[in-house]
Amino acid sequence: MKVRINQLLANKPVGETVTINGWVRTRRDTGAFSFVEVNDGSCLANLQIIADAALANYEHEIRLLATGSSIQVTGLLRESPGKGQDVELQASSLALLGPADPESYPLQKKRHSLEFLRELTHLRPRTNALGAVARVRSRLSFAVHRFFQERGFVQIHTPIITTSDCEGAGEMFQVITGRETSVGDHFFGRPAGLTVSGQLQAEAFALALGNVYTFGPTFRAENSNTSRHLAEFWMIEPEMAFCDLAGNRQLAEEMLRYLVNEALTSCSDDLLLFDQFIEKGLLKRLQGVVAQEFVQISYSEAVERLQKSGRQFTYPVSWGLDLQSEHERYLCEEVFACPLTVTDYPASLKPFYMRLNDDGKTVAAMDLLVPGIGEIVGGSQREERYDLLAGRMSAAGIDLDDYSWYLDLRRYGSAPHSGFGLGFERLVQFVTGMGNIREVIAFPRAPGYAPC
RNA sequence: UCCUCGGUAGCUCAGUCGGUAGAGCAGGUGGCUGUUAACCACCCUGUCGGCGGUUCGAGUCCGUCCCGGGGAGCCA
């Protein structure tokens, strides 16, 4: 019976004959037999194979098995007399499927730096840490859908090629065919780009179906070279009709807590590895996120707190100026030491679609900041009042004709509505403790960087 | 894009005052052992990131470019 190692280690069917497939992590020889540790990607743990010298291919194949080789093993599962594992597989046959030349195979049975592994984008999922990231990411992705589906949200596949920019979301990649010969000769009849956000289109569906969400790739042509930016990343964007900023904030916090809890319960082995080797204290931090209420303050309160802190900052703090990274980090990491939502920013700092508050100066915006990463969620209540929206668009220099469809949503049956964007990779960073966002996506894209 | 710190063996790194390069791991060979980052012995391994300059002599000093880390801006 062909089984996966995670099943085998969970059920421990001692006395049964099973077949496993996987890649050799390390081999140790004794006089009469060899220990072969195999990993099949189903879990972090390896399975220890006992390959006896009596096997036909022992001398010319098994004893030469190198790290990275793929093998198929059939044998009897039995309790292990040694320390370090409960069960082991006594091989009755061991077939070498794909050898890996130890002279040239770049992955060794030791720890490599994450920077080095990044140069081996195609091989790094075979390592403990990057394999664990892939499993955690997959669980989180699934949990995102479960979270929304359990709450009656409808998933919308908003367009990847778009002709609507979303102000404040960054620069767009242009989409052209290569056949265009003159300016104005556009495949779509007008200039098009890769989406920087599905928000505007999601709003159209929220104002029809109530609660919707998108979860798809997003593209930003910004020349950002940081540990938390990618040119191609995945974003989750819920949009809710008849929902104000408070409800919006509540959903964001509930969602973050739900997803962290999902990782804690279904990826405990992988998280243990991160806790040990990637970020000491990760588990404690994540458990805190699940247990405690997040802090919420307004932008004005934040400015006040920063001014009264007595702390010397590089950048000035004054009402009307944007909060700098150092300010956000101070509040989030030192003052509160927990996820922090900052709301109601000055209108001048935020894009046109955010709803103007009654004070006439601020908008119903929110940024959810987490320690170590900074902004993980950015959202707002949307401006649902036609005149106010049109006014802010004009002030921003936007051609109203280009966005007449968006204004229509306010012209007919407009309703208060809210939504946010959650950067999926930043979530995976937060959950795994990975310091660089390029470690949490399979094939990262960044300025000057797209190797495969 | 800006600031800053780096780039030396397959990997992780050391290299003093400028005098021609080393360790651990990996790899190879042999030995030993229910081992588990196995262990012991021996062997192999270099465009010192590229180009140019200073110097009798450059891994080391200067210029420049490329690449990487950290920070900043932009944001998710």
XYZ file of C-alpha atoms (C1' of nucleotides) in Angstrom:
528
model
C 0.000 0.000 0.000
C 1.396 3.382 -1.027
C 1.249 5.886 1.824
C 2.531 9.323 2.642
C 4.874 9.824 5.529
C 2.596 12.183 7.454
C -0.115 9.490 7.430
C 2.374 6.862 8.466
C 3.646 8.894 11.403
C 0.130 9.812 12.476
C -1.311 6.307 12.372
C 1.834 4.242 13.031
C 0.515 0.999 11.565
C 3.259 -1.138 13.108
C 3.428 -4.570 11.521
C 2.019 -3.456 8.175
C 3.863 -3.554 4.890
C 3.810 -0.171 3.184
C 5.410 1.643 0.260
C 6.684 5.189 0.465
C 8.243 7.545 -2.074
C 10.453 10.457 -1.266
C 13.800 12.184 -1.373
C 16.844 11.147 0.633
C 17.840 13.714 3.236
C 20.795 11.855 4.714
C 22.314 8.383 4.932
C 24.350 6.830 7.730
C 26.048 3.478 7.373
C 26.831 0.851 9.938
C 28.607 -2.405 9.388
C 25.568 -4.462 8.507
C 23.046 -1.906 7.202
C 22.324 1.741 6.456
C 19.986 4.301 7.936
C 18.325 6.318 5.188
C 16.245 9.338 6.130
C 13.515 10.099 3.633
C 11.261 13.120 3.301
C 8.263 13.162 0.970
C 7.075 16.717 1.595
C 3.879 15.636 3.326
C 5.288 16.831 6.622
C 8.409 18.182 8.213
C 9.498 14.870 9.727
C 11.614 12.337 7.891
C 11.046 8.607 7.940
C 14.004 6.466 8.974
C 14.570 3.542 6.649
C 16.587 0.518 7.702
C 18.270 -0.843 4.591
C 19.934 -4.155 5.309
C 23.159 -5.272 3.637
C 21.294 -8.347 2.404
C 19.313 -6.244 -0.105
C 20.362 -7.036 -3.669
C 21.343 -3.452 -4.555
C 22.953 -2.683 -1.197
C 26.609 -2.386 -2.184
C 26.312 -0.661 -5.558
C 23.278 1.556 -4.910
C 22.011 1.927 -1.346
C 25.433 2.450 0.179
C 26.033 5.238 -2.323
C 22.651 6.960 -1.848
C 23.261 10.689 -1.832
C 21.239 13.566 -0.410
C 18.556 14.617 -2.864
C 18.060 11.250 -4.581
C 14.482 10.086 -5.040
C 13.655 6.573 -3.939
C 10.783 4.154 -3.475
C 10.860 1.913 -0.440
C 8.645 -1.012 0.471
C 8.966 -2.558 3.869
C 7.581 -3.437 7.233
C 6.817 -0.617 9.658
C 8.098 -1.409 13.113
C 8.840 0.254 16.388
C 12.248 1.843 16.472
C 14.692 0.751 19.145
C 16.671 3.954 18.701
C 15.972 7.384 20.107
C 14.565 10.170 17.973
C 11.741 8.311 16.243
C 8.894 6.041 17.287
C 8.745 3.967 14.140
C 11.007 3.053 11.251
C 10.644 1.187 8.007
C 12.532 -2.089 7.595
C 13.066 -2.105 3.844
C 12.338 -5.254 1.889
C 13.154 -3.344 -1.284
C 14.616 0.061 -1.986
C 14.631 1.394 -5.533
C 16.637 4.387 -6.650
C 14.319 6.372 -8.923
C 16.350 9.501 -9.594
C 19.938 9.907 -8.448
C 21.376 13.267 -7.369
C 25.097 13.635 -8.008
C 26.600 14.733 -4.682
C 29.413 16.552 -6.483
C 26.992 18.963 -8.111
C 23.731 18.835 -6.122
C 23.766 22.169 -4.313
C 21.658 21.257 -1.276
C 23.676 19.717 1.514
C 22.522 17.984 4.661
C 23.198 21.076 6.695
C 21.634 24.469 7.163
C 21.917 26.917 4.318
C 21.304 30.630 4.461
C 17.955 31.790 3.115
C 19.805 34.142 0.755
C 21.710 31.226 -0.739
C 18.531 29.178 -1.098
C 16.896 32.076 -2.900
C 19.392 31.504 -5.705
C 17.985 27.982 -5.964
C 14.350 28.970 -6.226
C 13.469 25.682 -7.910
C 15.200 23.467 -5.333
C 14.543 25.328 -2.110
C 11.105 23.766 -1.507
C 13.074 20.596 -0.762
C 14.468 22.158 2.402
C 12.806 21.943 5.803
C 12.102 25.627 6.178
C 10.864 26.391 2.663
C 8.817 23.196 2.513
C 7.202 24.186 5.796
C 6.438 27.654 4.429
C 4.709 26.089 1.429
C 2.541 23.890 3.630
C 1.612 26.733 5.987
C 0.850 29.017 3.054
C -1.447 26.427 1.535
C -3.340 25.909 4.796
C -3.720 29.655 5.248
C -4.974 30.068 1.701
C -7.614 27.411 2.243
C -8.561 28.940 5.595
C -9.099 32.330 3.965
C -11.788 30.832 1.773
C -13.292 28.883 4.664
C -13.413 32.014 6.820
C -15.381 33.936 4.233
C -17.558 31.062 3.044
C -18.559 30.273 6.635
C -19.758 33.877 6.882
C -21.719 33.877 3.641
C -19.276 35.955 1.589
C -19.289 35.403 -2.170
C -15.940 35.128 -3.912
C -15.573 37.406 -6.921
C -12.873 36.860 -9.535
C -12.121 40.474 -10.325
C -10.146 41.166 -13.503
C -6.396 40.790 -13.636
C -6.183 42.976 -16.716
C -7.854 46.244 -15.911
C -8.442 49.662 -17.365
C -9.189 51.250 -13.987
C -6.384 52.480 -11.803
C -6.905 52.468 -8.055
C -5.362 55.677 -6.812
C -2.931 55.270 -3.965
C -2.309 51.629 -4.740
C 0.912 52.068 -6.666
C 2.114 52.091 -10.236
C 0.601 49.800 -12.871
C 2.330 47.468 -15.278
C 1.196 48.233 -18.821
C -0.406 45.439 -20.833
C 0.362 45.528 -24.554
C 0.303 42.892 -27.263
C 3.470 43.725 -29.124
C 1.380 44.333 -32.233
C 0.453 47.897 -31.351
C 1.985 50.137 -33.938
C 0.818 53.541 -32.870
C -0.311 55.362 -29.799
C -4.028 54.795 -29.398
C -3.921 51.398 -31.073
C -4.916 49.453 -27.969
C -6.039 45.852 -27.822
C -8.803 46.776 -25.392
C -9.564 50.041 -27.149
C -7.879 51.960 -24.338
C -4.729 51.660 -22.213
C -4.768 48.632 -19.942
C -2.631 47.386 -17.113
C -2.310 44.589 -14.603
C -4.515 45.108 -11.594
C -3.156 46.891 -8.558
C -6.335 46.136 -6.604
C -9.687 44.481 -7.166
C -11.382 46.885 -4.816
C -13.253 49.085 -7.264
C -14.759 46.090 -9.047
C -15.452 44.322 -5.760
C -17.473 47.358 -4.709
C -19.774 46.782 -7.676
C -20.498 43.257 -6.508
C -20.777 44.180 -2.829
C -23.494 46.609 -3.865
C -25.344 43.694 -5.435
C -24.559 40.629 -3.318
C -23.885 42.193 0.061
C -20.688 40.619 1.252
C -18.018 39.629 -1.254
C -14.298 39.000 -1.327
C -11.498 38.623 -3.809
C -8.320 36.634 -3.413
C -6.011 36.905 -6.345
C -2.709 38.081 -7.738
C -1.921 41.779 -7.668
C 0.812 43.649 -9.493
C 2.710 46.760 -8.556
C 5.360 48.314 -10.772
C 6.866 50.286 -7.904
C 10.628 50.238 -7.616
C 10.431 48.956 -4.056
C 13.341 46.974 -2.770
C 12.412 45.889 0.716
C 11.814 42.735 2.720
C 8.060 43.283 2.596
C 7.339 44.268 -1.020
C 6.861 42.204 -4.165
C 5.999 43.203 -7.714
C 3.545 40.296 -7.834
C 1.715 39.297 -4.699
C -1.612 37.908 -3.555
C -4.184 40.056 -1.880
C -7.425 39.342 -0.067
C -10.040 42.054 -0.406
C -13.406 41.734 1.318
C -16.037 44.349 0.542
C -19.234 44.642 2.566
C -22.391 46.588 1.863
C -24.237 48.205 4.776
C -21.078 48.104 6.829
C -19.239 50.952 8.516
C -15.628 51.305 9.573
C -16.203 49.667 12.952
C -17.636 46.561 11.282
C -14.796 46.603 8.809
C -12.208 46.737 11.545
C -13.943 43.970 13.440
C -13.839 41.691 10.412
C -10.143 42.357 9.825
C -9.251 41.515 13.398
C -11.481 38.467 13.496
C -9.971 37.252 10.260
C -6.380 37.705 11.387
C -7.127 35.864 14.598
C -8.908 33.074 12.710
C -6.002 32.574 10.328
C -3.344 32.598 13.039
C -5.386 30.092 14.993
C -5.669 27.899 11.921
C -1.891 27.830 11.567
C -1.420 27.079 15.262
C -3.788 24.146 15.193
C -3.067 22.548 11.840
C 0.606 23.399 11.231
C 2.064 22.933 14.689
C 5.111 20.940 13.598
C 6.042 23.456 10.941
C 5.541 26.371 13.323
C 7.762 24.635 15.857
C 10.557 24.660 13.292
C 10.073 28.392 12.695
C 9.967 28.996 16.439
C 13.275 27.188 16.781
C 15.251 28.412 13.795
C 13.540 31.420 12.208
C 12.078 33.515 15.028
C 12.546 32.621 18.678
C 9.309 33.156 20.549
C 7.122 32.925 17.456
C 4.624 30.511 19.010
C 4.218 32.669 22.092
C 3.626 35.709 19.917
C 1.026 33.927 17.784
C -0.770 32.551 20.816
C -0.938 36.107 22.119
C -2.507 37.281 18.872
C -5.268 34.696 19.211
C -5.891 35.390 22.880
C -5.792 39.158 23.199
C -7.936 41.971 21.847
C -6.179 44.215 19.360
C -5.612 47.831 20.236
C -7.398 50.518 18.243
C -6.536 54.189 18.250
C -7.301 57.073 15.940
C -4.644 58.826 13.916
C -5.128 61.906 16.111
C -4.557 59.858 19.266
C -1.512 58.277 17.672
C -0.022 61.681 16.905
C -0.732 62.814 20.444
C 0.884 59.728 21.956
C 3.944 60.106 19.770
C 4.309 63.745 20.679
C 4.013 63.002 24.403
C 6.323 59.997 24.227
C 9.449 62.031 24.796
C 11.063 59.873 22.155
C 13.367 61.461 19.616
C 12.274 60.494 16.101
C 14.103 61.039 12.838
C 10.949 62.366 11.177
C 8.668 65.024 12.638
C 5.336 64.146 14.199
C 2.574 66.628 13.577
C -1.128 66.378 12.791
C -1.463 66.242 9.019
C 1.843 64.521 8.386
C 1.880 60.839 7.542
C 3.044 58.375 10.173
C 6.522 57.094 9.308
C 7.691 53.521 9.771
C 9.558 54.483 12.931
C 6.371 55.925 14.400
C 4.274 52.917 13.530
C 6.917 50.558 14.864
C 7.240 52.473 18.110
C 3.506 52.344 18.752
C 2.983 48.791 17.597
C 6.111 47.145 18.932
C 6.983 49.159 22.009
C 3.925 50.964 23.340
C 1.313 48.257 22.766
C 3.376 45.219 21.690
C 0.430 43.756 19.823
C -1.511 44.246 16.585
C -2.703 47.801 16.351
C -5.373 49.428 14.222
C -5.004 53.112 13.459
C -8.135 54.807 12.114
C -9.399 58.137 10.808
C -6.437 59.610 8.970
C -6.381 63.124 7.536
C -8.201 63.135 4.212
C -5.220 64.696 2.477
C -3.135 61.573 3.159
C -5.595 59.065 1.740
C -7.124 58.247 -1.672
C -10.338 59.676 -3.051
C -12.641 56.747 -2.357
C -12.368 56.861 1.432
C -15.409 58.254 3.218
C -15.136 61.759 4.616
C -15.887 61.922 8.337
C -18.258 64.465 9.837
C -15.334 66.568 11.029
C -14.626 67.331 7.376
C -10.904 66.754 7.904
C -10.476 63.031 8.311
C -11.579 59.940 6.413
C -12.861 56.603 7.703
C -9.609 54.786 6.981
C -7.873 52.050 8.911
C -4.420 50.499 8.874
C -3.825 47.306 10.818
C -0.209 47.156 11.929
C 1.532 44.099 13.303
C 4.884 43.922 15.084
C 7.831 43.198 12.825
C 6.051 43.773 9.530
C 4.040 46.953 9.841
C 0.961 47.412 7.724
C -0.714 44.099 6.981
C -4.214 45.440 6.295
C -5.268 48.726 4.757
C -8.928 49.577 4.363
C -11.709 52.084 4.742
C -15.356 52.829 4.662
C -15.992 53.970 1.093
C -17.483 57.330 0.157
C -21.042 56.432 -0.816
C -22.299 60.015 -1.306
C -22.199 60.946 -4.962
C -21.435 64.642 -4.637
C -18.707 64.195 -2.083
C -17.089 61.405 -4.096
C -17.248 63.316 -7.360
C -15.799 66.331 -5.606
C -12.853 64.418 -4.224
C -12.221 62.745 -7.581
C -12.144 66.080 -9.355
C -9.825 67.459 -6.706
C -7.533 64.489 -7.288
C -7.447 65.305 -10.991
C -9.360 62.204 -12.047
C -11.438 62.292 -15.219
C -14.966 61.543 -14.022
C -15.892 60.077 -17.408
C -13.314 57.338 -16.978
C -14.949 56.357 -13.712
C -18.586 56.895 -14.585
C -19.275 53.225 -13.845
C -17.844 53.691 -10.361
C -19.928 56.813 -9.831
C -23.009 54.930 -11.027
C -22.710 52.771 -7.924
C -23.475 55.966 -5.980
C -26.005 57.264 -8.467
C -28.267 54.225 -8.136
C -29.064 52.554 -4.846
C -25.941 53.694 -3.099
C -25.281 52.290 0.341
C -22.668 52.618 3.055
C -20.010 50.025 2.443
C -16.530 49.119 3.591
C -13.649 46.856 2.785
C -9.955 46.268 3.137
C -6.959 44.677 1.532
C -4.864 42.102 3.343
C -1.471 41.257 1.888
C -1.350 37.478 1.845
C 2.441 37.230 1.801
C 2.689 39.596 4.740
C 0.276 37.341 6.575
C 2.468 34.328 5.801
C 5.492 36.320 6.974
C 3.694 37.179 10.181
C 2.728 33.557 10.805
C 6.052 31.955 9.869
C 8.353 34.631 11.247
C 10.144 34.896 7.916
C 11.883 38.257 7.781
C 11.945 38.544 4.010
C 8.811 38.351 1.882
C 10.755 36.585 -0.883
C 10.801 33.483 1.297
C 7.036 33.142 1.547
C 6.110 33.054 -2.141
C 7.157 30.207 -4.417
C 8.736 32.278 -7.163
C 9.194 35.869 -6.058
C 9.053 38.804 -8.456
C 10.784 42.051 -7.548
C 12.578 44.816 -9.464
C 15.389 43.160 -11.411
C 14.418 39.778 -10.070
C 12.352 37.034 -11.741
C 14.738 34.100 -12.289
C 12.148 31.426 -13.029
C 15.286 55.177 -5.835
C 18.209 56.852 -1.292
C 21.318 55.598 3.147
C 24.300 51.756 5.222
C 26.983 47.119 5.754
C 28.791 43.172 2.935
C 30.753 39.840 -1.536
C 37.278 35.089 0.015
C 36.761 26.959 -1.576
C 30.306 23.698 -3.181
C 28.247 26.086 1.843
C 29.271 29.191 6.505
C 33.143 32.260 7.535
C 38.523 33.947 9.342
C 42.481 36.529 6.897
C 46.740 41.393 11.639
C 50.620 46.888 9.360
C 49.852 46.013 1.733
C 54.332 40.844 1.205
C 50.950 36.203 -3.028
C 45.163 32.351 1.196
C 43.061 29.306 5.882
C 39.222 26.732 9.252
C 34.688 24.071 9.944
C 31.103 21.719 7.119
C 30.178 19.407 2.202
C 32.691 16.013 -1.435
C 36.340 11.588 -2.248
C 39.001 7.198 -0.018
C 39.537 3.952 4.125
C 37.992 2.538 9.125
C 34.365 2.038 13.138
C 29.687 2.087 15.209
C 21.404 0.971 16.205
C 22.912 5.656 13.881
C 20.249 10.310 13.949
C 23.943 17.718 12.409
C 26.927 10.147 13.522
C 32.211 9.483 14.631
C 37.873 8.871 13.404
C 41.993 9.270 9.778
C 43.737 10.878 5.163
C 42.884 13.468 0.398
C 40.786 17.181 -2.948
C 38.877 22.138 -3.408
C 40.086 29.266 -5.019
C 39.019 34.288 -11.689
C 39.571 36.597 -3.171
C 32.196 39.678 -7.306
C 33.709 42.398 -12.440
C 36.654 46.254 -14.656
C 40.197 50.107 -14.033
C 43.890 52.653 -10.913
C 47.927 53.454 -6.924
C 52.291 50.416 -5.619
C 58.423 46.895 -6.415
C 54.130 44.103 -4.632
C 46.760 44.468 -3.664
C 42.078 39.666 -0.718
C 43.833 44.183 1.941
C 44.245 51.074 -0.478
C 41.356 54.340 -4.355
C 37.520 54.769 -8.393
C 33.519 52.496 -10.802
C 29.907 48.858 -11.983
C 27.189 44.311 -10.594
C 24.964 41.356 -6.735
C 23.183 40.478 -1.563
C 21.725 41.960 3.709
C 19.661 45.815 6.947
C 17.142 50.582 7.126
C 14.111 54.469 4.479
C 10.445 55.997 0.753
C 6.007 53.718 -1.774
C 2.390 50.257 -0.007
C -0.374 45.132 1.081
